[in-house]
Short mmCIF file of C-alpha atoms in Angstrom, two decimals:
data_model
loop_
_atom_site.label_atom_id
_atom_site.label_comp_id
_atom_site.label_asym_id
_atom_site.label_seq_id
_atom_site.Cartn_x
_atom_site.Cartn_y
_atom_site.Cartn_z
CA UNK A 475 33.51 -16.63 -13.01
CA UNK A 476 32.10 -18.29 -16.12
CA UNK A 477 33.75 -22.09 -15.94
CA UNK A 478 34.24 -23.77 -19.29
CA UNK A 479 31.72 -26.44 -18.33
CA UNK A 480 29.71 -23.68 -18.53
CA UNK A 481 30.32 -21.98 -21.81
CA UNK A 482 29.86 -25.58 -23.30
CA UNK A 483 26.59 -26.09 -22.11
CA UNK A 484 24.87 -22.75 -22.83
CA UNK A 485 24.53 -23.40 -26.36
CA UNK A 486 22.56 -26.35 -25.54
CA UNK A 487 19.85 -23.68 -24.18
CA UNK A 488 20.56 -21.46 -27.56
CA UNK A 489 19.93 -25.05 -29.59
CA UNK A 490 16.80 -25.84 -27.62
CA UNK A 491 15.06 -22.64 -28.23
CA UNK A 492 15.72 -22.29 -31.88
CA UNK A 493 18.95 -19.51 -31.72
CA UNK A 494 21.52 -21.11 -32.60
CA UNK A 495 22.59 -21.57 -36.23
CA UNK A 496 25.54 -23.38 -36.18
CA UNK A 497 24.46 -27.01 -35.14
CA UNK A 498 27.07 -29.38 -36.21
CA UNK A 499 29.40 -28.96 -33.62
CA UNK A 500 26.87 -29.29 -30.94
CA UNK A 501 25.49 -32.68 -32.71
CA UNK A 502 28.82 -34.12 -32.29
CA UNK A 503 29.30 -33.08 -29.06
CA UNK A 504 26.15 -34.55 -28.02
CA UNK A 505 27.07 -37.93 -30.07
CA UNK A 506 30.19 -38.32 -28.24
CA UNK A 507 29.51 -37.19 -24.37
CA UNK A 508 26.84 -38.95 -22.17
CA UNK A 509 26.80 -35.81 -19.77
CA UNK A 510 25.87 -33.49 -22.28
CA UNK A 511 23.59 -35.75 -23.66
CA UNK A 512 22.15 -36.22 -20.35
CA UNK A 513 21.68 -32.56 -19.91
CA UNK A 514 19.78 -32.10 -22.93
CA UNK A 515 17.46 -34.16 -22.19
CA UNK A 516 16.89 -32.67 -18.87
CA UNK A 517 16.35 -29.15 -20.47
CA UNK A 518 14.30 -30.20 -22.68
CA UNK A 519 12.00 -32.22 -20.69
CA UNK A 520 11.55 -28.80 -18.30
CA UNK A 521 11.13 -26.98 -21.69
CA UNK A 522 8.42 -29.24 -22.86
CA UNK A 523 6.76 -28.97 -19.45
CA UNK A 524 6.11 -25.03 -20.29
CA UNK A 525 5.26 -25.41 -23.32
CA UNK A 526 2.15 -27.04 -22.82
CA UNK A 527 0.92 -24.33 -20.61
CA UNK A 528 -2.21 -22.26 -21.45
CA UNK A 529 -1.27 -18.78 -22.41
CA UNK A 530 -2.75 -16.16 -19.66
CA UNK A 531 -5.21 -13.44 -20.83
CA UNK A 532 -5.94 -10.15 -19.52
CA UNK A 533 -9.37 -9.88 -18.30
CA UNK A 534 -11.65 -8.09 -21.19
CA UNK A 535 -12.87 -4.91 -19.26
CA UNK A 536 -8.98 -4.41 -19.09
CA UNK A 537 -9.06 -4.55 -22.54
CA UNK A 538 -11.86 -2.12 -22.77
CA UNK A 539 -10.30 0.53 -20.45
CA UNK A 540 -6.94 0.65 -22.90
CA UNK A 541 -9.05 1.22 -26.06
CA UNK A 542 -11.40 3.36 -24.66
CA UNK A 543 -7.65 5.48 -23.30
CA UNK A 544 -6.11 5.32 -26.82
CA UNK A 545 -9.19 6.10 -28.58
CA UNK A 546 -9.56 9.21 -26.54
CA UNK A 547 -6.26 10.00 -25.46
CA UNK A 548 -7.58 9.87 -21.82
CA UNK A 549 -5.95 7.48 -18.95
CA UNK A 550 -8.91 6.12 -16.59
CA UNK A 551 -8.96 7.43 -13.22
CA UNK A 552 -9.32 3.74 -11.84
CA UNK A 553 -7.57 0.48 -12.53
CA UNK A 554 -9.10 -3.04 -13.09
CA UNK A 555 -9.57 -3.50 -9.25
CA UNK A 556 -11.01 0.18 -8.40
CA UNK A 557 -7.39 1.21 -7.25
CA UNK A 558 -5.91 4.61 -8.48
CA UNK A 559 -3.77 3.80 -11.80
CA UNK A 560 -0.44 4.74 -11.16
CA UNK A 561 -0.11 7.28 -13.90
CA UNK A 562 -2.71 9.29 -11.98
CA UNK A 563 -0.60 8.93 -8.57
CA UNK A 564 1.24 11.74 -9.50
CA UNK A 565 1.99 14.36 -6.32
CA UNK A 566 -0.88 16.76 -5.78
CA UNK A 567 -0.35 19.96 -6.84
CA UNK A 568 -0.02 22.83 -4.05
CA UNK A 569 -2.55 24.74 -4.70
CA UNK A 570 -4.95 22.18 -5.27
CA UNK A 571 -3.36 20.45 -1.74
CA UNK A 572 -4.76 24.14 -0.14
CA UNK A 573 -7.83 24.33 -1.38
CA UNK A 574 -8.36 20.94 -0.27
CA UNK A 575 -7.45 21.71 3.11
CA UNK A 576 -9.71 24.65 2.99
CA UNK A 577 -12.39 22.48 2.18
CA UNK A 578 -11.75 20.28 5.10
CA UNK A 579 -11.51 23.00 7.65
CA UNK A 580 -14.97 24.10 6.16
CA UNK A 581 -16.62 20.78 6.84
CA UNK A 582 -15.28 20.51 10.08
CA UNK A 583 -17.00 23.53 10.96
CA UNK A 584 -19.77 23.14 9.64
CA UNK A 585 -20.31 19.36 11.60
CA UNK A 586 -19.32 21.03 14.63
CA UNK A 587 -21.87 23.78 14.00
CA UNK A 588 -24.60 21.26 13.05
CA UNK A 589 -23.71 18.86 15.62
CA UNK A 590 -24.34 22.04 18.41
CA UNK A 591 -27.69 22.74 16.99
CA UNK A 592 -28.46 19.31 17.28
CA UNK A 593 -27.36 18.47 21.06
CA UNK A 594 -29.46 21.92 21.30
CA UNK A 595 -32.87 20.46 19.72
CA UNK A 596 -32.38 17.52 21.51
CA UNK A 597 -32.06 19.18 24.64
CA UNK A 598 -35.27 21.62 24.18
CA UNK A 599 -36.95 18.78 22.92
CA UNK A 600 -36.54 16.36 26.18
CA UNK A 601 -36.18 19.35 29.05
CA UNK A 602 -40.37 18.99 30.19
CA UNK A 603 -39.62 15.20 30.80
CA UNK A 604 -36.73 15.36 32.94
CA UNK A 605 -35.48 18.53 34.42
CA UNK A 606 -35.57 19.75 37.68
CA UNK A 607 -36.24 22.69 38.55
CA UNK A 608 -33.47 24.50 40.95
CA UNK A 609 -34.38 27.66 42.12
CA UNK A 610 -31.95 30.23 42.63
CA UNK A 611 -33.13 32.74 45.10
CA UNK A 612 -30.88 36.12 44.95
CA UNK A 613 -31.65 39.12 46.39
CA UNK A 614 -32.00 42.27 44.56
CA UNK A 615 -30.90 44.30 47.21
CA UNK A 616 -27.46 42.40 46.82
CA UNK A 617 -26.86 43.08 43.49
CA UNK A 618 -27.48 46.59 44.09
CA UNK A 619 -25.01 47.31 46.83
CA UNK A 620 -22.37 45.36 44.74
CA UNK A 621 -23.61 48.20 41.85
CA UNK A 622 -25.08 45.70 39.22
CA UNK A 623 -26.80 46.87 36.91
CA UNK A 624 -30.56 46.78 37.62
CA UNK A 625 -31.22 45.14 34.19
CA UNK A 626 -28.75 42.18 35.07
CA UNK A 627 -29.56 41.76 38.72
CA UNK A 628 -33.16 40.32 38.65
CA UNK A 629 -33.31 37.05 37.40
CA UNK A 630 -36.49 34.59 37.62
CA UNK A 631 -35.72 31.57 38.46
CA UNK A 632 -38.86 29.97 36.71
CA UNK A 633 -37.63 31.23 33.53
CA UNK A 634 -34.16 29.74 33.60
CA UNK A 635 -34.38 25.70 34.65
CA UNK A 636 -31.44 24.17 35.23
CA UNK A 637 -31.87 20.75 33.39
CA UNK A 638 -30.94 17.44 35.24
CA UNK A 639 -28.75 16.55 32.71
CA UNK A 640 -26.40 19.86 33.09
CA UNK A 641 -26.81 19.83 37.16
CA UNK A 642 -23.57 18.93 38.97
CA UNK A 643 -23.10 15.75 40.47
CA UNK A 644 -22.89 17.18 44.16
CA UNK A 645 -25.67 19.89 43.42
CA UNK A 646 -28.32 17.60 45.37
CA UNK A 647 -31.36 19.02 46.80
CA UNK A 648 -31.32 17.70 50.22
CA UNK A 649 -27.36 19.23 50.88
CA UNK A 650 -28.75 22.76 49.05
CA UNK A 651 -31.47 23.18 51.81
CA UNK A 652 -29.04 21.86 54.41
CA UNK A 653 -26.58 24.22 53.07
CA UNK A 654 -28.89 26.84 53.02
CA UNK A 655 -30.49 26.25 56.43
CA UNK A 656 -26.79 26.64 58.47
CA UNK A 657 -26.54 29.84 56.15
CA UNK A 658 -29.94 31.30 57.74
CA UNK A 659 -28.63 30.33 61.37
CA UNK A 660 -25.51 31.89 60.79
CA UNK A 661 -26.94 35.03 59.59
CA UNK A 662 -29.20 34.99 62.64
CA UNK A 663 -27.01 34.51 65.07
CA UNK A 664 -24.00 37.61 63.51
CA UNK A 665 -27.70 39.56 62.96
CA UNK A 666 -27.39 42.01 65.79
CA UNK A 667 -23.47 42.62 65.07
CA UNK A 668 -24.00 44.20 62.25
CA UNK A 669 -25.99 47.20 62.89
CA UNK A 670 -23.94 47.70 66.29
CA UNK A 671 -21.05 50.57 65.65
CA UNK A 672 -17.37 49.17 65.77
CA UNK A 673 -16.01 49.21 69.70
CA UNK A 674 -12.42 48.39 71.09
CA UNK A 675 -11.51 44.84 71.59
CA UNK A 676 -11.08 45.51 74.64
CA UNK A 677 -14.80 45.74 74.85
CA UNK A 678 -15.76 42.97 73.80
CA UNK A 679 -16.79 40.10 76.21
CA UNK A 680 -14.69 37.58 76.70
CA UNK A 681 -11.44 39.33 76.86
CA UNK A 682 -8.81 39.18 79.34
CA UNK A 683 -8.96 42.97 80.01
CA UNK A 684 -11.53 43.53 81.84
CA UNK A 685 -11.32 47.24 82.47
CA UNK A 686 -10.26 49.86 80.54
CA UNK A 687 -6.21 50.61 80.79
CA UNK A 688 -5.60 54.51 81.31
CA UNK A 689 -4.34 56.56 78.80
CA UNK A 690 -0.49 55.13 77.72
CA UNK A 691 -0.60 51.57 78.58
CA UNK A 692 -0.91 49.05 76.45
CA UNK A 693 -1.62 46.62 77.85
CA UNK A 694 1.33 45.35 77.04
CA UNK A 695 3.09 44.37 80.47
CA UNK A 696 7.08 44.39 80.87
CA UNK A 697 8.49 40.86 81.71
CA UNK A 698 10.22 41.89 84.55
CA UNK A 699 7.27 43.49 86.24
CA UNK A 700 5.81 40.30 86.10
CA UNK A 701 8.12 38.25 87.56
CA UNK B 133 0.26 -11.66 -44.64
CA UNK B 134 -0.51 -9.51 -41.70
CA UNK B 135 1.40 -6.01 -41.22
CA UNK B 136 3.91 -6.04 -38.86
CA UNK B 137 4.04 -4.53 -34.81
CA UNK B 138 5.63 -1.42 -36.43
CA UNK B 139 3.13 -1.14 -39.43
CA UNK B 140 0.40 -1.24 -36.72
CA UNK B 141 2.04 1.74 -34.68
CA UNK B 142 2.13 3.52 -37.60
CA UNK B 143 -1.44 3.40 -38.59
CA UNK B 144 -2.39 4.15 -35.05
CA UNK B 145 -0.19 6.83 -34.40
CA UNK B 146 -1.08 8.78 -38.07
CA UNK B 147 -4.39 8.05 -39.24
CA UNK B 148 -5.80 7.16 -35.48
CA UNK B 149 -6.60 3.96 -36.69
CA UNK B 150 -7.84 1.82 -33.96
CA UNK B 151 -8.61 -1.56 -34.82
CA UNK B 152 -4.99 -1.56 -35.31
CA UNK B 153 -3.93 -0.54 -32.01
CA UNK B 154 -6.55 -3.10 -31.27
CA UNK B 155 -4.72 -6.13 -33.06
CA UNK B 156 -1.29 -5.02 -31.52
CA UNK B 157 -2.41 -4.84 -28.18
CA UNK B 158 -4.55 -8.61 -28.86
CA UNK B 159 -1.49 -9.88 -30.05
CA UNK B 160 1.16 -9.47 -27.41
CA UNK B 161 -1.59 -9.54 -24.57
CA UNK B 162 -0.38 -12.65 -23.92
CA UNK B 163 3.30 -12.68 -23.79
CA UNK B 164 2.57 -9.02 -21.91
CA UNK B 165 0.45 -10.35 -19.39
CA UNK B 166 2.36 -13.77 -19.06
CA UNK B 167 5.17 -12.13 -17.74
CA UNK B 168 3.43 -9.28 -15.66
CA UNK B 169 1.30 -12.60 -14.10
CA UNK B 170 4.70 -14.48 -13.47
CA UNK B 171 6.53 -12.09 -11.85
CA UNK B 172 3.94 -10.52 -9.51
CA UNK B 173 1.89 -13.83 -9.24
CA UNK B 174 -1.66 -12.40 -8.59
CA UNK B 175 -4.15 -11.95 -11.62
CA UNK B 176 -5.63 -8.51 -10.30
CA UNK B 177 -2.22 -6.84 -9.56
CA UNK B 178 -1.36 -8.34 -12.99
CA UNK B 179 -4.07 -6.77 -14.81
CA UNK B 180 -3.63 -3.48 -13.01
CA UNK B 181 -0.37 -3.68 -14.38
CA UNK B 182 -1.44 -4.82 -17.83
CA UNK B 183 -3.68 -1.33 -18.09
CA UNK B 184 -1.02 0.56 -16.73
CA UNK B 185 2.04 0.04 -19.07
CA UNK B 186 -0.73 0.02 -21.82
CA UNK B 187 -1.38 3.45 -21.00
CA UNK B 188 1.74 4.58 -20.41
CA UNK B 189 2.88 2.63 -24.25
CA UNK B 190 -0.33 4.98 -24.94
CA UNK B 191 1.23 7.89 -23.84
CA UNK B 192 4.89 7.29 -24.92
CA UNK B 193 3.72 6.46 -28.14
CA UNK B 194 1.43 10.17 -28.42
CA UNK B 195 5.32 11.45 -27.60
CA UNK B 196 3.95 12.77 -24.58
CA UNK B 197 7.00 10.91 -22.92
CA UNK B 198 9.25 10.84 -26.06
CA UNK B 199 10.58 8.04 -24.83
CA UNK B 200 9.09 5.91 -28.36
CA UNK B 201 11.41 6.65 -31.08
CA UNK B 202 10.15 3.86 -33.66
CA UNK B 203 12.91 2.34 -34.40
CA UNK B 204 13.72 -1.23 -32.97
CA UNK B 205 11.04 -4.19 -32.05
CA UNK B 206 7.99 -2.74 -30.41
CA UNK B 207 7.80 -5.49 -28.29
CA UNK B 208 11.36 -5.37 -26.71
CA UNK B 209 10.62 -1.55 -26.22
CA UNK B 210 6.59 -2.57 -24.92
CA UNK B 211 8.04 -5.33 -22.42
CA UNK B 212 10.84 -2.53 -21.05
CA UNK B 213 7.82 -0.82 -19.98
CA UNK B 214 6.12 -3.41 -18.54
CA UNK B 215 9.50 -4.58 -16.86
CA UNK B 216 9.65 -1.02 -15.33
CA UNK B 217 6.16 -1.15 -13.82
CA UNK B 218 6.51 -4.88 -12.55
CA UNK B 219 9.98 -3.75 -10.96
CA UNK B 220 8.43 -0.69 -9.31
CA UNK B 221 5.06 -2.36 -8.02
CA UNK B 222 7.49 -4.81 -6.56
CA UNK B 223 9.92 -2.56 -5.14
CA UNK B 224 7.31 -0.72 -3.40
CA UNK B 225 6.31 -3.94 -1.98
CA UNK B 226 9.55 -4.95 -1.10
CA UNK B 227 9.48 -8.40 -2.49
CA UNK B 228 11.73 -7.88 -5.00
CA UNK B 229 16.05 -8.06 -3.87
CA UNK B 230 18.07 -5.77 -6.85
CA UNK B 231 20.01 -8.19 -8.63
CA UNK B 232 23.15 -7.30 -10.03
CA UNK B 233 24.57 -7.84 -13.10
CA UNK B 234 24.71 -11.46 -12.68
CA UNK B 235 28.15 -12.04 -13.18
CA UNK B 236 28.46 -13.59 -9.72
CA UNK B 237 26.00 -16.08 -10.58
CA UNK B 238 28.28 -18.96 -11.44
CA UNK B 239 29.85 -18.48 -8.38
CA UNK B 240 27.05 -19.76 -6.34
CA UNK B 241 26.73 -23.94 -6.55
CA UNK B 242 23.59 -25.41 -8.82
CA UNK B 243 23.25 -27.73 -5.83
CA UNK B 244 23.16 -25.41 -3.42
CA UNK B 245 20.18 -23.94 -4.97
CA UNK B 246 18.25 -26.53 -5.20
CA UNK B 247 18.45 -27.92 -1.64
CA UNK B 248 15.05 -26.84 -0.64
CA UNK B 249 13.55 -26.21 -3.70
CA UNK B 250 11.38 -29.39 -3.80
CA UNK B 251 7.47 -28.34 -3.36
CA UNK B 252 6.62 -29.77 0.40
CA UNK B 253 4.22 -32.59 0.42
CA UNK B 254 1.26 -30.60 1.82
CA UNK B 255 1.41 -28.25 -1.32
CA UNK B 256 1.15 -31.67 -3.68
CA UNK B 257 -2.16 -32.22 -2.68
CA UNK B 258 -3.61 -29.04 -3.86
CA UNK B 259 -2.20 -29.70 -7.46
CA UNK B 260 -5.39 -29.80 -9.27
CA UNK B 261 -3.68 -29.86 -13.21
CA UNK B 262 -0.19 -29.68 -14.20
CA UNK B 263 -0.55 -25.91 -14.82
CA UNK B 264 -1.02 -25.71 -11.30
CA UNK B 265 2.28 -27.86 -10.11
CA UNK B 266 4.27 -25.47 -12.92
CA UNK B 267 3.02 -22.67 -11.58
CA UNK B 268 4.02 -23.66 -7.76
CA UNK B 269 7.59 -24.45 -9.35
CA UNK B 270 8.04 -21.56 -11.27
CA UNK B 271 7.12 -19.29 -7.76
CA UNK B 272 9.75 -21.37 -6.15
CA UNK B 273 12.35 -20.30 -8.72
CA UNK B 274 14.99 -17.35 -7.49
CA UNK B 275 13.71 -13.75 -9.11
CA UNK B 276 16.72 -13.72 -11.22
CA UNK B 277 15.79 -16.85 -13.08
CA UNK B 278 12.19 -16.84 -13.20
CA UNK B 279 12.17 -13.70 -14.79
CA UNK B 280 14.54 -14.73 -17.67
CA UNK B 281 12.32 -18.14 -17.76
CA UNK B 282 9.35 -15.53 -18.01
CA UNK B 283 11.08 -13.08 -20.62
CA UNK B 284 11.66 -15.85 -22.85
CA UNK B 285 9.03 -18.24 -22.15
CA UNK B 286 5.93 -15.99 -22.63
CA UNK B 287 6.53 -13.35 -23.67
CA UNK B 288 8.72 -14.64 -26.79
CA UNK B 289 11.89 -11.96 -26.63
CA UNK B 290 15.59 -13.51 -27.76
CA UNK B 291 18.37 -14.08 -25.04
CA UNK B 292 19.95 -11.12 -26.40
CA UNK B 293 16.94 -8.48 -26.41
CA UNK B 294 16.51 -10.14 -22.61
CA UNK B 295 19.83 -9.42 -21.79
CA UNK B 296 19.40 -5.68 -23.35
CA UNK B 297 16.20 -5.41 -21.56
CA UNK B 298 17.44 -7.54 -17.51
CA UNK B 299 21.15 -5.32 -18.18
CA UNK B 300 23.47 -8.25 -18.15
CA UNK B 301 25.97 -10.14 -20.84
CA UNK B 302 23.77 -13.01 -22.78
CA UNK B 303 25.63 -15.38 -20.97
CA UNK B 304 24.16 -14.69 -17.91
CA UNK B 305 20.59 -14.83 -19.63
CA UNK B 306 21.54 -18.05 -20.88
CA UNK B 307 23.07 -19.20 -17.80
CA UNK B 308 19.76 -18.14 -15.83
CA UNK B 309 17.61 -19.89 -18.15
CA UNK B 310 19.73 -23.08 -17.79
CA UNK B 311 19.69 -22.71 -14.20
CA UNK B 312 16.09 -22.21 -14.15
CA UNK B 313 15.02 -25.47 -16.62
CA UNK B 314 17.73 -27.62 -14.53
CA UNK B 315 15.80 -26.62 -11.69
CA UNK B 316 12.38 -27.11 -13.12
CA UNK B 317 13.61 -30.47 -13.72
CA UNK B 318 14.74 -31.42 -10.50
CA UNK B 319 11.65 -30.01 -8.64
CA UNK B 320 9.98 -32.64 -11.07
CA UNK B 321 12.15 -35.33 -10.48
CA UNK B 322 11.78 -34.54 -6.85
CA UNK B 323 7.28 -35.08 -7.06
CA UNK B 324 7.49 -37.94 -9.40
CA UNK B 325 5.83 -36.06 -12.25
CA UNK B 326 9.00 -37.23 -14.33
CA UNK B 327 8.35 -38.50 -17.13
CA UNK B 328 10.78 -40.44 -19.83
CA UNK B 329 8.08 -39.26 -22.88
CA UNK B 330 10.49 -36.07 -24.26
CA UNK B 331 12.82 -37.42 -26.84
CA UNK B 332 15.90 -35.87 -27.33
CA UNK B 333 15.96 -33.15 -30.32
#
């Protein structure tokens, strides 16, 4: 609420700043009371304080930018300090939002594209240096009883080298041979098995039948017999 | 005798005259950008601003926004639009607290306000000029009141177009300009810049 202290003093501000018309009553109220007089002079020291500040100016490429827009009817695309002016920060239209988002699907295949061909030069470009050679050794014969196609099944080694880079950590040379080696023992050792045609279990050595059962046993002995 | 804001506009705006959109825009820059500077207190925002409610007084003007209906003072109608673009630069900063319509002003104590509003004595020693001690004082002043200070300080508009243009009675612009002095006075009270030199009117 508005006290009448208040009201009384707020044409001092109207008096100090030129609005007010009607003086005389203010005169005598400043005549007659010390605290209004004491006010006034408050204000108007403030008021003479701002006064004597220098005006602020717009830099002149500012300047510039507003005639060149009202001379041309055109709003620049940039403010003073490079930023966007706001007039221009209008929401992008849809179909220009799409077509910009088809434009950055587009370059993001294309740097993936480019950045494959490049890991690919580099890698055709350093293989002589540092590559070692790991040679596969298949068997034709394999690939033919598993019904490959001849075309597929012979591969040369020489002409596929497996660069260091792309080897596996555990694919060392020393555990291939080793791996390799117990692979050529084992083979060795089932060799004669496999060209031998299938026989009972029974047959085998090592079993605990040790002759053949006649015809209708099992083999298969009744608890009770045994005990 | 030169022509008048309105005069200008109307040169501009029917025989594209430019040199007098030039001499408008020359001679409000300053009560313009006075305000803009005071309220968002940085000279690039400022200028940003400047060009911005330019071009949209531009554009308003060209009726491409209507909102220009040549009647009234151009500059009460120019400063509305730099008003809006101070208030929404600050709002989207968040420095800025809505004020009402400042009839609940009066309710608040003068000396409450003013408890801490005495620059510290670290920023005293930066003072280089006087401009530079106002300045720190006017900063210091609540939003409410330095804008009113600014409104009719520099940029030159009546307690009544202010209180058409801030939305509140012209009692409550003159109350927030009295405020505001009173506290401008105290603040240099307060440094011992006071000085006894301003005879009373």
């Amino acid at each position: 609420m508005k006290t009448p202290l208040m009201n009384h003093r707020l044409p001092l501000i109207e008096h100090l700043y030129g609005e007010r018309s009607d003086t005389a009553d203010l005169q005598q109220r400043l005549d007659t009371d010390a605290e209004v007089r004491a006010e006034y002079a408050a204000l108007s020291e403030a008021k003479f304080r701002l006064d004597l500040r220098k005006p602020a100016r717009p830099d002149a490429a500012v300047l510039d930018q507003i005639m060149q827009a009202a001379a041309f009817g055109e709003t620049p695309a940039t403010t003073h300090t490079g930023l966007r002016s706001r007039s221009q920060r209008t929401p992008v239209a849809p179909q220009r939002r799409s077509l910009r988002k088809r434009m950055a699907v587009l370059v993001g295949a294309l740097t993936v594209v480019l950045a494959a061909v490049g890991l690919n030069v580099d890698r055709t470009t350093t293989a002589p240096s540092d590559t070692t050679t790991v040679t596969m050794k298949v068997n034709p014969e394999l690939f033919q009883q598993a019904g490959a196609p001849s075309a597929v099944a012979p591969v040369d080694p020489a002409a596929t080298p497996i660069p260091a880079a792309s080897a596996l950590a555990w694919d060392d040379t020393e555990h291939v041979i080793d791996f390799h080696h117990r692979l050529k023992q084992l083979d060795q050792r089932t060799q004669s098995l496999w060209d031998t045609p299938a026989m009972p279990l029974e047959m085998l050595p090592g079993t605990r039948a040790t002759a053949p059962r006649p015809m209708g046993q099992t083999g298969i002995q009744q608890v009770r017999q045994q005990r | 005798m030169s022509p008048s804001d309105e005069q200008l506009v109307e040169r501009y705006l029917e025989a594209n005259d430019q040199l007098a959109f030039r001499t408008l825009v020359e001679r409000h820059q300053e009560r313009i950008f006075g305000y803009l500077l005071g309220m968002v207190r940085n000279r690039d925002i400022a200028n940003d601003l400047f060009q911005e409610t330019f071009l949209r007084i531009i554009a308003a003007m060209q009726n491409r926004r209507g909102s220009y209906t040549r009647q009234g003072r151009w500059l009460g109608w120019a400063m509305r639009i730099a008003r809006n673009a101070a208030l929404d630069h600050l709002r989207s900063r968040k420095k800025w607290q809505d004020v009402g319509n400042g009839e609940g002003d009066d309710e608040v104590s003068f000396w409450d306000r003013l408890s801490d509003d005495a620059p510290h004595a670290d920023e005293t020693l930066h003072w280089d000029t006087e401009g530079d001690w106002l300045e720190t004082c006017i900063n210091r002043l609540p939003p409410e009141q330095r804008e009113v200070l600014l409104l009719r300080q520099e940029s030159d508009l009546t307690f009544r177009e202010i209180a058409e243009l801030t939305d509140c009675s012209i009692n409550t612009a003159l109350g927030r300009m009295r405020y505001a002095l009173l506290n401008l006075r105290r603040m240099l009270v307060k440094s011992n810049r006071y000085t006894a030199s301003t005879d009373i009117a």
